[in-house]
């Protein structure tokens, strides 16, 4: 059976159109799937990994933190890799990424992420650990306890001072020398009596 040439030509034209359509679809889908703007945000830095971009055009990337430039606008080609250090902060930061693809706005990115506060950056943790004042009170306590113990020891001799004064008061009534004086007086009387007796005896012998 013979197929007319017109039919063959028509079939060839349809096949060619289908191939062109598929090729266009693949080509158009390729760049869309190729652009991969990957980025991550931690408490201390921002990591940028922009790959598979069109190197024949000019692409741009910008990063801001709370409205301030962390990465001023930079141009790149096929890919861009960079790590940006975040400033010290005690509250969450808003990180804004803008990527402008030179081959179409549909490949551009405008995204925002939040940078948390680093646990060790908040001086609170070191501050509680600085609770060294606790040893200081403990050293002061023994010092205070030592002073009271010495105070009673010094006051004890003061209380004992009345004891030496008590003998002096007792001596005012009768001195320890009184018996000696009394003995001397008796001796004098006895001596005087002896003298008188001897004198009388001589007188009697003379008469």
PDB file of C-alpha atoms in Angstrom:
ATOM      1  CA  UNK A   1       0.000   0.000   0.000  1.00  0.00           C
ATOM      2  CA  UNK A   2       1.308   3.422  -0.944  1.00  0.00           C
ATOM      3  CA  UNK A   3       1.212   6.354   1.470  1.00  0.00           C
ATOM      4  CA  UNK A   4       0.713   9.741  -0.109  1.00  0.00           C
ATOM      5  CA  UNK A   5       3.623  12.123   0.186  1.00  0.00           C
ATOM      6  CA  UNK A   6       1.413  14.768   1.674  1.00  0.00           C
ATOM      7  CA  UNK A   7       0.601  12.519   4.621  1.00  0.00           C
ATOM      8  CA  UNK A   8       4.273  11.780   5.204  1.00  0.00           C
ATOM      9  CA  UNK A   9       5.107  15.461   5.154  1.00  0.00           C
ATOM     10  CA  UNK A  10       2.310  16.260   7.577  1.00  0.00           C
ATOM     11  CA  UNK A  11       3.443  13.540   9.954  1.00  0.00           C
ATOM     12  CA  UNK A  12       7.033  14.775   9.747  1.00  0.00           C
ATOM     13  CA  UNK A  13       5.969  18.316  10.511  1.00  0.00           C
ATOM     14  CA  UNK A  14       4.000  17.197  13.581  1.00  0.00           C
ATOM     15  CA  UNK A  15       6.945  15.150  14.859  1.00  0.00           C
ATOM     16  CA  UNK A  16       9.323  18.058  14.406  1.00  0.00           C
ATOM     17  CA  UNK A  17       6.965  20.406  16.217  1.00  0.00           C
ATOM     18  CA  UNK A  18       6.674  17.951  19.092  1.00  0.00           C
ATOM     19  CA  UNK A  19      10.453  17.663  19.389  1.00  0.00           C
ATOM     20  CA  UNK A  20      10.881  21.413  19.358  1.00  0.00           C
ATOM     21  CA  UNK A  21       8.165  21.830  21.967  1.00  0.00           C
ATOM     22  CA  UNK A  22       9.724  19.255  24.258  1.00  0.00           C
ATOM     23  CA  UNK A  23      13.161  20.761  23.812  1.00  0.00           C
ATOM     24  CA  UNK A  24      11.851  24.211  24.649  1.00  0.00           C
ATOM     25  CA  UNK A  25      10.072  22.918  27.694  1.00  0.00           C
ATOM     26  CA  UNK A  26      13.230  21.208  28.925  1.00  0.00           C
ATOM     27  CA  UNK A  27      15.321  24.270  28.274  1.00  0.00           C
ATOM     28  CA  UNK A  28      12.869  26.543  30.006  1.00  0.00           C
ATOM     29  CA  UNK A  29      12.525  24.198  32.947  1.00  0.00           C
ATOM     30  CA  UNK A  30      16.293  23.710  33.229  1.00  0.00           C
ATOM     31  CA  UNK A  31      17.233  27.208  34.418  1.00  0.00           C
ATOM     32  CA  UNK A  32      14.291  27.275  36.816  1.00  0.00           C
ATOM     33  CA  UNK A  33      15.451  24.085  38.478  1.00  0.00           C
ATOM     34  CA  UNK A  34      19.109  25.112  38.308  1.00  0.00           C
ATOM     35  CA  UNK A  35      18.933  28.234  40.512  1.00  0.00           C
ATOM     36  CA  UNK A  36      19.516  27.098  44.115  1.00  0.00           C
ATOM     37  CA  UNK A  37      19.765  29.951  46.631  1.00  0.00           C
ATOM     38  CA  UNK A  38      20.658  28.117  49.857  1.00  0.00           C
ATOM     39  CA  UNK A  39      21.337  30.101  53.021  1.00  0.00           C
ATOM     40  CA  UNK A  40      21.325  29.474  56.770  1.00  0.00           C
ATOM     41  CA  UNK A  41      21.253  31.694  59.848  1.00  0.00           C
ATOM     42  CA  UNK A  42      22.642  30.837  63.307  1.00  0.00           C
ATOM     43  CA  UNK A  43      23.068  32.933  66.419  1.00  0.00           C
ATOM     44  CA  UNK A  44      26.506  34.091  65.263  1.00  0.00           C
ATOM     45  CA  UNK A  45      26.701  33.962  61.438  1.00  0.00           C
ATOM     46  CA  UNK A  46      24.943  33.853  58.079  1.00  0.00           C
ATOM     47  CA  UNK A  47      26.023  31.259  55.482  1.00  0.00           C
ATOM     48  CA  UNK A  48      25.328  31.887  51.780  1.00  0.00           C
ATOM     49  CA  UNK A  49      25.546  29.178  49.119  1.00  0.00           C
ATOM     50  CA  UNK A  50      24.084  30.405  45.817  1.00  0.00           C
ATOM     51  CA  UNK A  51      24.747  27.885  43.037  1.00  0.00           C
ATOM     52  CA  UNK A  52      23.762  27.002  39.483  1.00  0.00           C
ATOM     53  CA  UNK A  53      23.042  30.566  38.390  1.00  0.00           C
ATOM     54  CA  UNK A  54      23.430  31.867  34.843  1.00  0.00           C
ATOM     55  CA  UNK A  55      27.026  32.945  34.418  1.00  0.00           C
ATOM     56  CA  UNK A  56      26.209  34.915  31.256  1.00  0.00           C
ATOM     57  CA  UNK A  57      24.273  37.555  33.171  1.00  0.00           C
ATOM     58  CA  UNK A  58      24.927  39.734  36.227  1.00  0.00           C
ATOM     59  CA  UNK A  59      23.421  38.444  39.459  1.00  0.00           C
ATOM     60  CA  UNK A  60      23.292  40.423  42.707  1.00  0.00           C
ATOM     61  CA  UNK A  61      23.040  39.538  46.402  1.00  0.00           C
ATOM     62  CA  UNK A  62      22.429  41.771  49.449  1.00  0.00           C
ATOM     63  CA  UNK A  63      22.110  40.925  53.172  1.00  0.00           C
ATOM     64  CA  UNK A  64      20.846  43.306  55.849  1.00  0.00           C
ATOM     65  CA  UNK A  65      20.381  42.900  59.614  1.00  0.00           C
ATOM     66  CA  UNK A  66      17.666  44.969  61.264  1.00  0.00           C
ATOM     67  CA  UNK A  67      17.797  47.323  58.277  1.00  0.00           C
ATOM     68  CA  UNK A  68      21.594  47.723  58.343  1.00  0.00           C
ATOM     69  CA  UNK A  69      23.901  46.352  55.647  1.00  0.00           C
ATOM     70  CA  UNK A  70      25.710  43.190  56.668  1.00  0.00           C
ATOM     71  CA  UNK A  71      26.656  42.470  53.055  1.00  0.00           C
ATOM     72  CA  UNK A  72      26.387  45.459  50.719  1.00  0.00           C
ATOM     73  CA  UNK A  73      25.195  44.570  47.226  1.00  0.00           C
ATOM     74  CA  UNK A  74      27.690  42.281  45.464  1.00  0.00           C
ATOM     75  CA  UNK A  75      27.584  40.840  41.963  1.00  0.00           C
ATOM     76  CA  UNK A  76      28.320  37.217  41.118  1.00  0.00           C
ATOM     77  CA  UNK A  77      28.161  34.822  38.206  1.00  0.00           C
ATOM     78  CA  UNK A  78      27.476  31.108  38.325  1.00  0.00           C
ATOM     79  CA  UNK A  79      27.767  30.785  42.125  1.00  0.00           C
ATOM     80  CA  UNK A  80      28.418  32.691  45.332  1.00  0.00           C
ATOM     81  CA  UNK A  81      29.667  31.356  48.681  1.00  0.00           C
ATOM     82  CA  UNK A  82      30.270  33.413  51.788  1.00  0.00           C
ATOM     83  CA  UNK A  83      29.959  33.384  55.604  1.00  0.00           C
ATOM     84  CA  UNK A  84      29.042  36.602  57.365  1.00  0.00           C
ATOM     85  CA  UNK A  85      29.619  37.152  61.091  1.00  0.00           C
ATOM     86  CA  UNK A  86      26.696  38.670  62.949  1.00  0.00           C
ATOM     87  CA  UNK A  87      27.253  41.458  65.508  1.00  0.00           C
ATOM     88  CA  UNK A  88      26.902  40.625  69.196  1.00  0.00           C
ATOM     89  CA  UNK A  89      23.293  40.860  70.284  1.00  0.00           C
ATOM     90  CA  UNK A  90      21.144  40.219  73.359  1.00  0.00           C
ATOM     91  CA  UNK A  91      17.897  39.954  71.393  1.00  0.00           C
ATOM     92  CA  UNK A  92      16.786  38.288  68.158  1.00  0.00           C
ATOM     93  CA  UNK A  93      17.935  39.844  64.871  1.00  0.00           C
ATOM     94  CA  UNK A  94      16.033  40.011  61.593  1.00  0.00           C
ATOM     95  CA  UNK A  95      18.216  38.891  58.665  1.00  0.00           C
ATOM     96  CA  UNK A  96      16.992  39.861  55.176  1.00  0.00           C
ATOM     97  CA  UNK A  97      18.358  38.236  51.995  1.00  0.00           C
ATOM     98  CA  UNK A  98      17.772  39.688  48.536  1.00  0.00           C
ATOM     99  CA  UNK A  99      19.024  37.836  45.426  1.00  0.00           C
ATOM    100  CA  UNK A 100      18.397  39.370  42.012  1.00  0.00           C
ATOM    101  CA  UNK A 101      18.921  36.979  39.108  1.00  0.00           C
ATOM    102  CA  UNK A 102      19.989  38.643  35.872  1.00  0.00           C
ATOM    103  CA  UNK A 103      18.020  36.203  33.736  1.00  0.00           C
ATOM    104  CA  UNK A 104      14.587  36.891  35.205  1.00  0.00           C
ATOM    105  CA  UNK A 105      12.776  38.110  38.314  1.00  0.00           C
ATOM    106  CA  UNK A 106      11.169  34.690  38.665  1.00  0.00           C
ATOM    107  CA  UNK A 107      14.592  33.380  39.732  1.00  0.00           C
ATOM    108  CA  UNK A 108      15.156  36.170  42.277  1.00  0.00           C
ATOM    109  CA  UNK A 109      14.714  35.683  46.028  1.00  0.00           C
ATOM    110  CA  UNK A 110      13.535  38.004  48.807  1.00  0.00           C
ATOM    111  CA  UNK A 111      13.550  36.109  52.124  1.00  0.00           C
ATOM    112  CA  UNK A 112      13.806  36.872  55.846  1.00  0.00           C
ATOM    113  CA  UNK A 113      15.090  34.766  58.727  1.00  0.00           C
ATOM    114  CA  UNK A 114      15.654  35.322  62.468  1.00  0.00           C
ATOM    115  CA  UNK A 115      19.003  35.012  64.253  1.00  0.00           C
ATOM    116  CA  UNK A 116      18.518  33.795  67.833  1.00  0.00           C
ATOM    117  CA  UNK A 117      20.552  34.938  70.837  1.00  0.00           C
ATOM    118  CA  UNK A 118      23.617  32.819  71.575  1.00  0.00           C
ATOM    119  CA  UNK A 119      23.398  31.134  74.964  1.00  0.00           C
ATOM    120  CA  UNK A 120      26.959  31.994  75.981  1.00  0.00           C
ATOM    121  CA  UNK A 121      26.737  35.532  74.538  1.00  0.00           C
ATOM    122  CA  UNK A 122      24.231  36.554  77.148  1.00  0.00           C
ATOM    123  CA  UNK A 123      26.564  37.527  80.008  1.00  0.00           C
ATOM    124  CA  UNK A 124      23.842  36.262  82.369  1.00  0.00           C
ATOM    125  CA  UNK A 125      25.442  32.805  82.480  1.00  0.00           C
ATOM    126  CA  UNK A 126      28.851  34.153  83.452  1.00  0.00           C
ATOM    127  CA  UNK A 127      27.187  36.572  85.894  1.00  0.00           C
ATOM    128  CA  UNK A 128      25.537  33.860  87.984  1.00  0.00           C
ATOM    129  CA  UNK A 129      28.767  31.870  87.891  1.00  0.00           C
ATOM    130  CA  UNK A 130      30.483  34.908  89.380  1.00  0.00           C
ATOM    131  CA  UNK A 131      28.701  34.214  92.609  1.00  0.00           C
ATOM    132  CA  UNK A 132      32.117  34.304  94.337  1.00  0.00           C
ATOM    133  CA  UNK A 133      30.687  36.749  96.926  1.00  0.00           C
ATOM    134  CA  UNK A 134      29.535  33.668  98.879  1.00  0.00           C
ATOM    135  CA  UNK A 135      33.082  32.915 100.141  1.00  0.00           C
ATOM    136  CA  UNK A 136      33.487  36.553 101.244  1.00  0.00           C
ATOM    137  CA  UNK A 137      30.630  36.441 103.791  1.00  0.00           C
ATOM    138  CA  UNK A 138      31.971  33.152 105.155  1.00  0.00           C
ATOM    139  CA  UNK A 139      35.363  34.741 105.914  1.00  0.00           C
ATOM    140  CA  UNK A 140      33.754  37.716 107.604  1.00  0.00           C
ATOM    141  CA  UNK A 141      31.650  35.502 109.860  1.00  0.00           C
ATOM    142  CA  UNK A 142      34.659  33.907 111.637  1.00  0.00           C
ATOM    143  CA  UNK A 143      36.197  37.359 112.159  1.00  0.00           C
ATOM    144  CA  UNK A 144      33.047  38.602 113.851  1.00  0.00           C
ATOM    145  CA  UNK A 145      32.846  35.496 116.034  1.00  0.00           C
ATOM    146  CA  UNK A 146      36.480  35.903 117.099  1.00  0.00           C
ATOM    147  CA  UNK A 147      36.058  39.440 118.429  1.00  0.00           C
ATOM    148  CA  UNK A 148      33.287  38.538 120.899  1.00  0.00           C
ATOM    149  CA  UNK A 149      35.382  35.666 122.303  1.00  0.00           C
ATOM    150  CA  UNK A 150      38.261  38.066 123.028  1.00  0.00           C
ATOM    151  CA  UNK A 151      36.008  40.660 124.659  1.00  0.00           C
ATOM    152  CA  UNK A 152      35.021  38.394 127.581  1.00  0.00           C
ATOM    153  CA  UNK A 153      38.681  37.396 128.157  1.00  0.00           C
ATOM    154  CA  UNK A 154      39.693  41.035 128.607  1.00  0.00           C
ATOM    155  CA  UNK A 155      36.752  41.786 130.878  1.00  0.00           C
ATOM    156  CA  UNK A 156      37.579  38.794 133.130  1.00  0.00           C
ATOM    157  CA  UNK A 157      40.653  40.437 134.726  1.00  0.00           C
ATOM    158  CA  UNK A 158      38.600  43.583 135.320  1.00  0.00           C
ATOM    159  CA  UNK A 159      36.090  41.571 137.302  1.00  0.00           C
ATOM    160  CA  UNK A 160      38.884  39.950 139.313  1.00  0.00           C
ATOM    161  CA  UNK A 161      40.343  43.366 140.287  1.00  0.00           C
ATOM    162  CA  UNK A 162      38.063  43.766 143.340  1.00  0.00           C
ATOM    163  CA  UNK A 163      39.757  40.708 144.938  1.00  0.00           C
ATOM    164  CA  UNK A 164      43.036  42.508 145.811  1.00  0.00           C
ATOM    165  CA  UNK A 165      41.134  45.446 147.255  1.00  0.00           C
ATOM    166  CA  UNK A 166      39.284  43.186 149.715  1.00  0.00           C
ATOM    167  CA  UNK A 167      42.399  42.472 151.851  1.00  0.00           C
ATOM    168  CA  UNK A 168      43.091  46.218 152.071  1.00  0.00           C
ATOM    169  CA  UNK A 169      39.614  46.828 153.423  1.00  0.00           C
ATOM    170  CA  UNK A 170      40.112  44.055 155.950  1.00  0.00           C
ATOM    171  CA  UNK A 171      43.420  45.554 157.081  1.00  0.00           C
ATOM    172  CA  UNK A 172      41.752  48.887 157.922  1.00  0.00           C
ATOM    173  CA  UNK A 173      39.984  47.158 160.832  1.00  0.00           C
ATOM    174  CA  UNK A 174      43.034  45.386 162.314  1.00  0.00           C
ATOM    175  CA  UNK A 175      46.550  45.468 160.937  1.00  0.00           C
ATOM    176  CA  UNK A 176      48.750  42.387 160.838  1.00  0.00           C
ATOM    177  CA  UNK A 177      51.320  44.344 162.890  1.00  0.00           C
ATOM    178  CA  UNK A 178      48.971  44.651 165.887  1.00  0.00           C
ATOM    179  CA  UNK A 179      50.166  41.436 167.609  1.00  0.00           C
ATOM    180  CA  UNK A 180      53.772  42.595 167.256  1.00  0.00           C
ATOM    181  CA  UNK A 181      52.967  45.931 168.849  1.00  0.00           C
ATOM    182  CA  UNK A 182      51.066  44.232 171.642  1.00  0.00           C
ATOM    183  CA  UNK A 183      53.955  41.862 172.261  1.00  0.00           C
ATOM    184  CA  UNK A 184      56.402  44.776 172.428  1.00  0.00           C
ATOM    185  CA  UNK A 185      54.183  46.590 174.907  1.00  0.00           C
ATOM    186  CA  UNK A 186      54.023  43.539 177.147  1.00  0.00           C
ATOM    187  CA  UNK A 187      57.795  43.190 176.942  1.00  0.00           C
ATOM    188  CA  UNK A 188      58.203  46.836 177.923  1.00  0.00           C
ATOM    189  CA  UNK A 189      55.847  46.382 180.871  1.00  0.00           C
ATOM    190  CA  UNK A 190      57.684  43.283 182.030  1.00  0.00           C
ATOM    191  CA  UNK A 191      61.027  45.028 181.659  1.00  0.00           C
ATOM    192  CA  UNK A 192      59.730  48.032 183.603  1.00  0.00           C
ATOM    193  CA  UNK A 193      58.385  45.734 186.297  1.00  0.00           C
ATOM    194  CA  UNK A 194      61.746  43.979 186.534  1.00  0.00           C
ATOM    195  CA  UNK A 195      63.552  47.285 186.846  1.00  0.00           C
ATOM    196  CA  UNK A 196      61.212  48.448 189.604  1.00  0.00           C
ATOM    197  CA  UNK A 197      61.637  45.198 191.481  1.00  0.00           C
ATOM    198  CA  UNK A 198      65.424  45.389 191.281  1.00  0.00           C
ATOM    199  CA  UNK A 199      65.422  49.020 192.481  1.00  0.00           C
ATOM    200  CA  UNK A 200      63.252  48.181 195.474  1.00  0.00           C
ATOM    201  CA  UNK A 201      65.456  45.238 196.320  1.00  0.00           C
ATOM    202  CA  UNK A 202      68.550  47.444 196.388  1.00  0.00           C
ATOM    203  CA  UNK A 203      66.868  49.928 198.621  1.00  0.00           C
ATOM    204  CA  UNK A 204      65.875  47.247 201.076  1.00  0.00           C
ATOM    205  CA  UNK A 205      69.403  45.878 201.172  1.00  0.00           C
ATOM    206  CA  UNK A 206      70.870  49.356 201.838  1.00  0.00           C
ATOM    207  CA  UNK A 207      68.627  49.975 204.829  1.00  0.00           C
TER     208      UNK A 207
END
